[in-house]
């Protein structure tokens, strides 16, 4: 079983719609959860971090965490063409490393 | 403030050679982590260093080694390069110990021929 699994893409959404990205993790002791955005040919950029159950909103992004279900999600509202990228879910199974999913590629079509 | 810097940007090496990659963390950050990312996959953890001490190592062979200097910059060394070592090598810095928010540098693209 992979440590972090993300729904396979690619995900294509029209401009202005909501993009919904899902992630599950296997290690129950994980306490910190992150979403990174990675444009093609670039390095990952941290866009959201979440540590407790519930929702966390930052601009057009909302992260949701459910530790009981070992599930993290990211919603992108009012999707823009500039949101077209690969989104990586990251989890810390211990106190020194991040484990990443393979990523979900999002394409926002005008 | 300057972000994480890495050098070189691109590198082409031959099988069997050795390579050294360099990273400078964000000013004030004391922890540096190294990751390997191959095409189509998420980054894979290689090492984390904090205050010059290795705090964790991923599932990589002993050909991979690293160190951190008193100014918190870091080097990743890979010996006896294999074709499979071709990847994007990412350095991430974080404020303190633990696996909190990590900020990535631009990466070094290594190609082994």
PDB file of C-alpha atoms in Angstrom:
ATOM      1  CA  UNK A   1       0.000   0.000   0.000  1.00  0.00           C
ATOM      2  CA  UNK A   2       1.340   3.406  -0.960  1.00  0.00           C
ATOM      3  CA  UNK A   3       1.806   5.913   1.859  1.00  0.00           C
ATOM      4  CA  UNK A   4      -0.082   8.630  -0.012  1.00  0.00           C
ATOM      5  CA  UNK A   5      -2.528   8.106  -2.846  1.00  0.00           C
ATOM      6  CA  UNK A   6      -4.175  10.727  -4.988  1.00  0.00           C
ATOM      7  CA  UNK A   7      -7.026  10.404  -7.447  1.00  0.00           C
ATOM      8  CA  UNK A   8      -5.568   9.792 -10.846  1.00  0.00           C
ATOM      9  CA  UNK A   9      -5.926  12.573 -13.367  1.00  0.00           C
ATOM     10  CA  UNK A  10      -5.868  14.349 -15.468  1.00  0.00           C
ATOM     11  CA  UNK A  11      -8.706  16.511 -14.194  1.00  0.00           C
ATOM     12  CA  UNK A  12     -10.176  18.931 -16.702  1.00  0.00           C
ATOM     13  CA  UNK A  13     -12.467  21.701 -15.479  1.00  0.00           C
ATOM     14  CA  UNK A  14     -13.959  24.737 -17.214  1.00  0.00           C
ATOM     15  CA  UNK A  15     -12.818  28.180 -16.199  1.00  0.00           C
ATOM     16  CA  UNK A  16     -14.777  29.418 -13.202  1.00  0.00           C
ATOM     17  CA  UNK A  17     -15.705  25.927 -11.977  1.00  0.00           C
ATOM     18  CA  UNK A  18     -14.595  24.142  -8.792  1.00  0.00           C
ATOM     19  CA  UNK A  19     -11.742  21.651  -9.024  1.00  0.00           C
ATOM     20  CA  UNK A  20     -11.830  18.941  -6.358  1.00  0.00           C
ATOM     21  CA  UNK A  21      -8.703  16.966  -5.526  1.00  0.00           C
ATOM     22  CA  UNK A  22      -8.556  14.008  -3.149  1.00  0.00           C
ATOM     23  CA  UNK A  23      -5.804  12.324  -1.197  1.00  0.00           C
ATOM     24  CA  UNK A  24      -5.704   9.389   1.231  1.00  0.00           C
ATOM     25  CA  UNK A  25      -2.829   8.362   3.462  1.00  0.00           C
ATOM     26  CA  UNK A  26      -1.960   5.127   5.218  1.00  0.00           C
ATOM     27  CA  UNK A  27      -0.095   6.140   8.402  1.00  0.00           C
ATOM     28  CA  UNK A  28      -2.499   7.137  11.174  1.00  0.00           C
ATOM     29  CA  UNK A  29       0.218   8.924  13.170  1.00  0.00           C
ATOM     30  CA  UNK A  30       0.569  11.617  10.503  1.00  0.00           C
ATOM     31  CA  UNK A  31      -0.141  15.050  11.938  1.00  0.00           C
ATOM     32  CA  UNK A  32       0.743  17.532   9.193  1.00  0.00           C
ATOM     33  CA  UNK A  33      -0.700  17.717   5.707  1.00  0.00           C
ATOM     34  CA  UNK A  34       0.265  19.877   2.777  1.00  0.00           C
ATOM     35  CA  UNK A  35      -0.726  20.687  -0.766  1.00  0.00           C
ATOM     36  CA  UNK A  36       1.905  21.720  -3.271  1.00  0.00           C
ATOM     37  CA  UNK A  37       1.402  23.067  -6.778  1.00  0.00           C
ATOM     38  CA  UNK A  38       3.932  22.154  -9.432  1.00  0.00           C
ATOM     39  CA  UNK A  39       3.965  23.770 -12.844  1.00  0.00           C
ATOM     40  CA  UNK A  40       5.518  21.778 -15.669  1.00  0.00           C
ATOM     41  CA  UNK A  41       9.296  21.937 -15.475  1.00  0.00           C
ATOM     42  CA  UNK A  42       9.264  23.770 -12.133  1.00  0.00           C
ATOM     43  CA  UNK A  43       9.676  22.780  -8.509  1.00  0.00           C
ATOM     44  CA  UNK A  44       6.788  22.276  -6.044  1.00  0.00           C
ATOM     45  CA  UNK A  45       5.333  25.371  -4.415  1.00  0.00           C
ATOM     46  CA  UNK A  46       3.593  25.143  -1.042  1.00  0.00           C
ATOM     47  CA  UNK A  47       0.032  26.436  -1.300  1.00  0.00           C
ATOM     48  CA  UNK A  48      -1.760  25.022   1.761  1.00  0.00           C
ATOM     49  CA  UNK A  49      -0.980  23.377   5.075  1.00  0.00           C
ATOM     50  CA  UNK A  50      -3.538  21.868   7.448  1.00  0.00           C
ATOM     51  CA  UNK A  51      -3.032  20.280  10.846  1.00  0.00           C
ATOM     52  CA  UNK A  52      -6.456  19.761  12.427  1.00  0.00           C
ATOM     53  CA  UNK A  53      -9.731  18.254  11.307  1.00  0.00           C
ATOM     54  CA  UNK A  54     -12.070  20.468   9.355  1.00  0.00           C
ATOM     55  CA  UNK A  55     -11.709  23.087   6.672  1.00  0.00           C
ATOM     56  CA  UNK A  56      -9.063  25.713   6.108  1.00  0.00           C
ATOM     57  CA  UNK A  57      -9.607  28.428   3.541  1.00  0.00           C
ATOM     58  CA  UNK A  58      -7.012  30.624   1.857  1.00  0.00           C
ATOM     59  CA  UNK A  59      -8.298  32.739  -0.986  1.00  0.00           C
ATOM     60  CA  UNK A  60      -9.744  30.469  -3.654  1.00  0.00           C
ATOM     61  CA  UNK A  61      -8.269  27.358  -2.009  1.00  0.00           C
ATOM     62  CA  UNK A  62      -9.918  25.249   0.697  1.00  0.00           C
ATOM     63  CA  UNK A  63      -8.210  22.286   2.306  1.00  0.00           C
ATOM     64  CA  UNK A  64     -10.272  19.709   4.174  1.00  0.00           C
ATOM     65  CA  UNK A  65      -8.904  17.155   6.620  1.00  0.00           C
ATOM     66  CA  UNK A  66     -10.558  14.088   8.137  1.00  0.00           C
ATOM     67  CA  UNK A  67      -8.051  12.165  10.240  1.00  0.00           C
ATOM     68  CA  UNK A  68     -10.532   9.423  11.137  1.00  0.00           C
ATOM     69  CA  UNK A  69     -10.965   8.638   7.441  1.00  0.00           C
ATOM     70  CA  UNK A  70      -7.308   9.421   6.669  1.00  0.00           C
ATOM     71  CA  UNK A  71      -8.442  11.765   3.950  1.00  0.00           C
ATOM     72  CA  UNK A  72      -7.330  15.183   2.763  1.00  0.00           C
ATOM     73  CA  UNK A  73      -8.833  17.201  -0.043  1.00  0.00           C
ATOM     74  CA  UNK A  74      -8.253  20.468  -1.856  1.00  0.00           C
ATOM     75  CA  UNK A  75     -10.920  22.557  -3.499  1.00  0.00           C
ATOM     76  CA  UNK A  76     -10.032  25.249  -5.996  1.00  0.00           C
ATOM     77  CA  UNK A  77     -12.916  27.663  -6.484  1.00  0.00           C
ATOM     78  CA  UNK A  78     -13.370  29.890  -9.530  1.00  0.00           C
ATOM     79  CA  UNK A  79     -10.659  27.951 -11.369  1.00  0.00           C
ATOM     80  CA  UNK A  80      -8.416  30.015 -13.619  1.00  0.00           C
ATOM     81  CA  UNK A  81      -6.158  28.926 -16.500  1.00  0.00           C
ATOM     82  CA  UNK A  82      -3.212  29.812 -14.245  1.00  0.00           C
ATOM     83  CA  UNK A  83      -4.339  27.004 -11.908  1.00  0.00           C
ATOM     84  CA  UNK A  84      -3.401  24.444 -14.577  1.00  0.00           C
ATOM     85  CA  UNK A  85      -0.654  22.439 -12.874  1.00  0.00           C
ATOM     86  CA  UNK A  86       0.045  19.209 -11.010  1.00  0.00           C
ATOM     87  CA  UNK A  87      -1.103  19.237  -7.389  1.00  0.00           C
ATOM     88  CA  UNK A  88       0.863  17.149  -4.921  1.00  0.00           C
ATOM     89  CA  UNK A  89      -0.493  15.966  -1.586  1.00  0.00           C
ATOM     90  CA  UNK A  90       2.162  15.565   1.116  1.00  0.00           C
ATOM     91  CA  UNK A  91       1.937  13.973   4.548  1.00  0.00           C
ATOM     92  CA  UNK A  92       4.464  13.635   7.354  1.00  0.00           C
ATOM     93  CA  UNK A  93       4.515  10.037   8.658  1.00  0.00           C
ATOM     94  CA  UNK A  94       7.319  10.928  11.081  1.00  0.00           C
ATOM     95  CA  UNK A  95       9.143  13.995  12.326  1.00  0.00           C
ATOM     96  CA  UNK A  96      11.614  14.450   9.525  1.00  0.00           C
ATOM     97  CA  UNK A  97      10.237  13.562   6.114  1.00  0.00           C
ATOM     98  CA  UNK A  98       7.334  14.317   3.832  1.00  0.00           C
ATOM     99  CA  UNK A  99       5.717  11.544   1.820  1.00  0.00           C
ATOM    100  CA  UNK A 100       4.189  12.669  -1.447  1.00  0.00           C
ATOM    101  CA  UNK A 101       1.489  11.307  -3.673  1.00  0.00           C
ATOM    102  CA  UNK A 102       2.104  10.997  -7.393  1.00  0.00           C
ATOM    103  CA  UNK A 103       0.094  14.142  -8.036  1.00  0.00           C
ATOM    104  CA  UNK A 104      -3.058  15.046  -9.914  1.00  0.00           C
ATOM    105  CA  UNK A 105      -2.743  17.119 -13.070  1.00  0.00           C
ATOM    106  CA  UNK A 106      -5.406  19.782 -13.419  1.00  0.00           C
ATOM    107  CA  UNK A 107      -6.223  21.512 -16.688  1.00  0.00           C
ATOM    108  CA  UNK A 108      -8.497  24.543 -16.629  1.00  0.00           C
ATOM    109  CA  UNK A 109     -10.015  25.113 -20.051  1.00  0.00           C
ATOM    110  CA  UNK A 110     -11.104  28.574 -21.097  1.00  0.00           C
TER     111      UNK A 110
ATOM    112  CA  UNK B   1      14.062  37.627   0.931  1.00  0.00           C
ATOM    113  CA  UNK B   2      15.874  35.117  -1.237  1.00  0.00           C
ATOM    114  CA  UNK B   3      14.341  31.704  -1.437  1.00  0.00           C
ATOM    115  CA  UNK B   4      16.102  28.378  -1.547  1.00  0.00           C
ATOM    116  CA  UNK B   5      18.886  28.327  -4.084  1.00  0.00           C
ATOM    117  CA  UNK B   6      20.382  25.291  -5.796  1.00  0.00           C
ATOM    118  CA  UNK B   7      23.290  24.772  -8.129  1.00  0.00           C
ATOM    119  CA  UNK B   8      23.857  23.757 -10.781  1.00  0.00           C
ATOM    120  CA  UNK B   9      20.536  24.040 -12.630  1.00  0.00           C
ATOM    121  CA  UNK B  10      21.304  21.270 -15.088  1.00  0.00           C
ATOM    122  CA  UNK B  11      23.964  18.602 -15.170  1.00  0.00           C
ATOM    123  CA  UNK B  12      24.881  15.825 -17.573  1.00  0.00           C
ATOM    124  CA  UNK B  13      27.066  12.994 -16.294  1.00  0.00           C
ATOM    125  CA  UNK B  14      28.212   9.602 -17.527  1.00  0.00           C
ATOM    126  CA  UNK B  15      27.489   6.318 -15.780  1.00  0.00           C
ATOM    127  CA  UNK B  16      30.000   5.606 -13.033  1.00  0.00           C
ATOM    128  CA  UNK B  17      30.853   9.244 -12.403  1.00  0.00           C
ATOM    129  CA  UNK B  18      30.307  11.203  -9.212  1.00  0.00           C
ATOM    130  CA  UNK B  19      28.162  14.307  -8.762  1.00  0.00           C
ATOM    131  CA  UNK B  20      27.823  16.999  -6.083  1.00  0.00           C
ATOM    132  CA  UNK B  21      24.704  19.123  -5.829  1.00  0.00           C
ATOM    133  CA  UNK B  22      24.510  22.230  -3.652  1.00  0.00           C
ATOM    134  CA  UNK B  23      21.750  23.987  -1.777  1.00  0.00           C
ATOM    135  CA  UNK B  24      21.411  27.144   0.299  1.00  0.00           C
ATOM    136  CA  UNK B  25      18.317  27.376   2.508  1.00  0.00           C
ATOM    137  CA  UNK B  26      16.133  30.370   3.180  1.00  0.00           C
ATOM    138  CA  UNK B  27      17.827  32.764   5.579  1.00  0.00           C
ATOM    139  CA  UNK B  28      16.999  31.735   9.146  1.00  0.00           C
ATOM    140  CA  UNK B  29      16.064  28.172   8.213  1.00  0.00           C
ATOM    141  CA  UNK B  30      18.192  25.524   9.875  1.00  0.00           C
ATOM    142  CA  UNK B  31      16.874  22.380   8.265  1.00  0.00           C
ATOM    143  CA  UNK B  32      17.563  21.096   4.757  1.00  0.00           C
ATOM    144  CA  UNK B  33      15.944  18.102   3.110  1.00  0.00           C
ATOM    145  CA  UNK B  34      16.771  16.441  -0.192  1.00  0.00           C
ATOM    146  CA  UNK B  35      14.276  14.766  -2.505  1.00  0.00           C
ATOM    147  CA  UNK B  36      14.469  12.959  -5.814  1.00  0.00           C
ATOM    148  CA  UNK B  37      11.675  13.374  -8.324  1.00  0.00           C
ATOM    149  CA  UNK B  38      11.417  11.267 -11.442  1.00  0.00           C
ATOM    150  CA  UNK B  39       9.001  12.143 -14.209  1.00  0.00           C
ATOM    151  CA  UNK B  40       5.385  11.389 -13.357  1.00  0.00           C
ATOM    152  CA  UNK B  41       6.005  10.768  -9.663  1.00  0.00           C
ATOM    153  CA  UNK B  42       6.002  12.798  -6.495  1.00  0.00           C
ATOM    154  CA  UNK B  43       9.266  13.700  -4.761  1.00  0.00           C
ATOM    155  CA  UNK B  44      10.922  10.853  -2.837  1.00  0.00           C
ATOM    156  CA  UNK B  45      12.679  11.680   0.433  1.00  0.00           C
ATOM    157  CA  UNK B  46      16.460  11.132   0.510  1.00  0.00           C
ATOM    158  CA  UNK B  47      17.827  12.961   3.589  1.00  0.00           C
ATOM    159  CA  UNK B  48      17.071  15.572   6.179  1.00  0.00           C
ATOM    160  CA  UNK B  49      19.739  17.526   8.033  1.00  0.00           C
ATOM    161  CA  UNK B  50      19.216  19.812  10.984  1.00  0.00           C
ATOM    162  CA  UNK B  51      22.031  21.693  12.706  1.00  0.00           C
ATOM    163  CA  UNK B  52      24.554  19.648  10.693  1.00  0.00           C
ATOM    164  CA  UNK B  53      23.177  16.354  11.975  1.00  0.00           C
ATOM    165  CA  UNK B  54      21.422  13.773   9.803  1.00  0.00           C
ATOM    166  CA  UNK B  55      17.910  13.365  11.175  1.00  0.00           C
ATOM    167  CA  UNK B  56      16.528  10.953   8.658  1.00  0.00           C
ATOM    168  CA  UNK B  57      17.357   8.953   5.594  1.00  0.00           C
ATOM    169  CA  UNK B  58      15.064   7.545   2.944  1.00  0.00           C
ATOM    170  CA  UNK B  59      15.296   4.265   1.091  1.00  0.00           C
ATOM    171  CA  UNK B  60      18.295   5.125  -1.072  1.00  0.00           C
ATOM    172  CA  UNK B  61      21.571   3.205  -1.476  1.00  0.00           C
ATOM    173  CA  UNK B  62      24.793   4.179   0.238  1.00  0.00           C
ATOM    174  CA  UNK B  63      25.950   5.776  -3.002  1.00  0.00           C
ATOM    175  CA  UNK B  64      23.924   8.745  -1.827  1.00  0.00           C
ATOM    176  CA  UNK B  65      25.398  10.891   0.928  1.00  0.00           C
ATOM    177  CA  UNK B  66      24.950  14.425   2.160  1.00  0.00           C
ATOM    178  CA  UNK B  67      26.218  16.911   4.670  1.00  0.00           C
ATOM    179  CA  UNK B  68      25.274  20.270   6.097  1.00  0.00           C
ATOM    180  CA  UNK B  69      27.694  23.069   6.777  1.00  0.00           C
ATOM    181  CA  UNK B  70      27.827  25.577   9.684  1.00  0.00           C
ATOM    182  CA  UNK B  71      26.055  28.172   7.515  1.00  0.00           C
ATOM    183  CA  UNK B  72      23.237  25.605   7.002  1.00  0.00           C
ATOM    184  CA  UNK B  73      23.952  25.108   3.308  1.00  0.00           C
ATOM    185  CA  UNK B  74      24.101  21.513   2.170  1.00  0.00           C
ATOM    186  CA  UNK B  75      25.619  19.190  -0.381  1.00  0.00           C
ATOM    187  CA  UNK B  76      24.212  15.991  -1.845  1.00  0.00           C
ATOM    188  CA  UNK B  77      26.754  13.577  -3.267  1.00  0.00           C
ATOM    189  CA  UNK B  78      26.001  10.634  -5.503  1.00  0.00           C
ATOM    190  CA  UNK B  79      28.731   8.140  -6.400  1.00  0.00           C
ATOM    191  CA  UNK B  80      28.893   5.563  -9.171  1.00  0.00           C
ATOM    192  CA  UNK B  81      26.026   7.112 -11.097  1.00  0.00           C
ATOM    193  CA  UNK B  82      23.473   4.849 -12.734  1.00  0.00           C
ATOM    194  CA  UNK B  83      21.080   5.658 -15.557  1.00  0.00           C
ATOM    195  CA  UNK B  84      18.269   5.397 -13.026  1.00  0.00           C
ATOM    196  CA  UNK B  85      19.695   8.320 -11.072  1.00  0.00           C
ATOM    197  CA  UNK B  86      18.484  10.663 -13.802  1.00  0.00           C
ATOM    198  CA  UNK B  87      15.928  12.860 -12.074  1.00  0.00           C
ATOM    199  CA  UNK B  88      15.134  16.281 -10.675  1.00  0.00           C
ATOM    200  CA  UNK B  89      16.886  16.702  -7.329  1.00  0.00           C
ATOM    201  CA  UNK B  90      15.081  19.034  -5.004  1.00  0.00           C
ATOM    202  CA  UNK B  91      16.307  20.740  -1.891  1.00  0.00           C
ATOM    203  CA  UNK B  92      13.785  21.971   0.659  1.00  0.00           C
ATOM    204  CA  UNK B  93      14.385  24.170   3.654  1.00  0.00           C
ATOM    205  CA  UNK B  94      12.335  24.477   6.809  1.00  0.00           C
ATOM    206  CA  UNK B  95      12.546  26.613   9.881  1.00  0.00           C
ATOM    207  CA  UNK B  96      13.356  24.016  12.498  1.00  0.00           C
ATOM    208  CA  UNK B  97      13.341  20.373  13.268  1.00  0.00           C
ATOM    209  CA  UNK B  98      10.430  18.225  12.247  1.00  0.00           C
ATOM    210  CA  UNK B  99       8.648  17.864   8.961  1.00  0.00           C
ATOM    211  CA  UNK B 100       6.725  21.096   9.014  1.00  0.00           C
ATOM    212  CA  UNK B 101       6.301  23.440   6.098  1.00  0.00           C
ATOM    213  CA  UNK B 102       9.082  22.823   3.625  1.00  0.00           C
ATOM    214  CA  UNK B 103       9.971  25.234   0.829  1.00  0.00           C
ATOM    215  CA  UNK B 104      11.591  23.914  -2.296  1.00  0.00           C
ATOM    216  CA  UNK B 105      14.374  25.319  -4.397  1.00  0.00           C
ATOM    217  CA  UNK B 106      14.273  25.281  -8.204  1.00  0.00           C
ATOM    218  CA  UNK B 107      15.969  21.894  -8.364  1.00  0.00           C
ATOM    219  CA  UNK B 108      18.890  20.409 -10.248  1.00  0.00           C
ATOM    220  CA  UNK B 109      18.055  18.392 -13.334  1.00  0.00           C
ATOM    221  CA  UNK B 110      20.547  15.496 -13.508  1.00  0.00           C
ATOM    222  CA  UNK B 111      20.860  13.444 -16.663  1.00  0.00           C
ATOM    223  CA  UNK B 112      23.027  10.325 -16.606  1.00  0.00           C
ATOM    224  CA  UNK B 113      24.044   8.930 -19.996  1.00  0.00           C
TER     225      UNK B 113
END
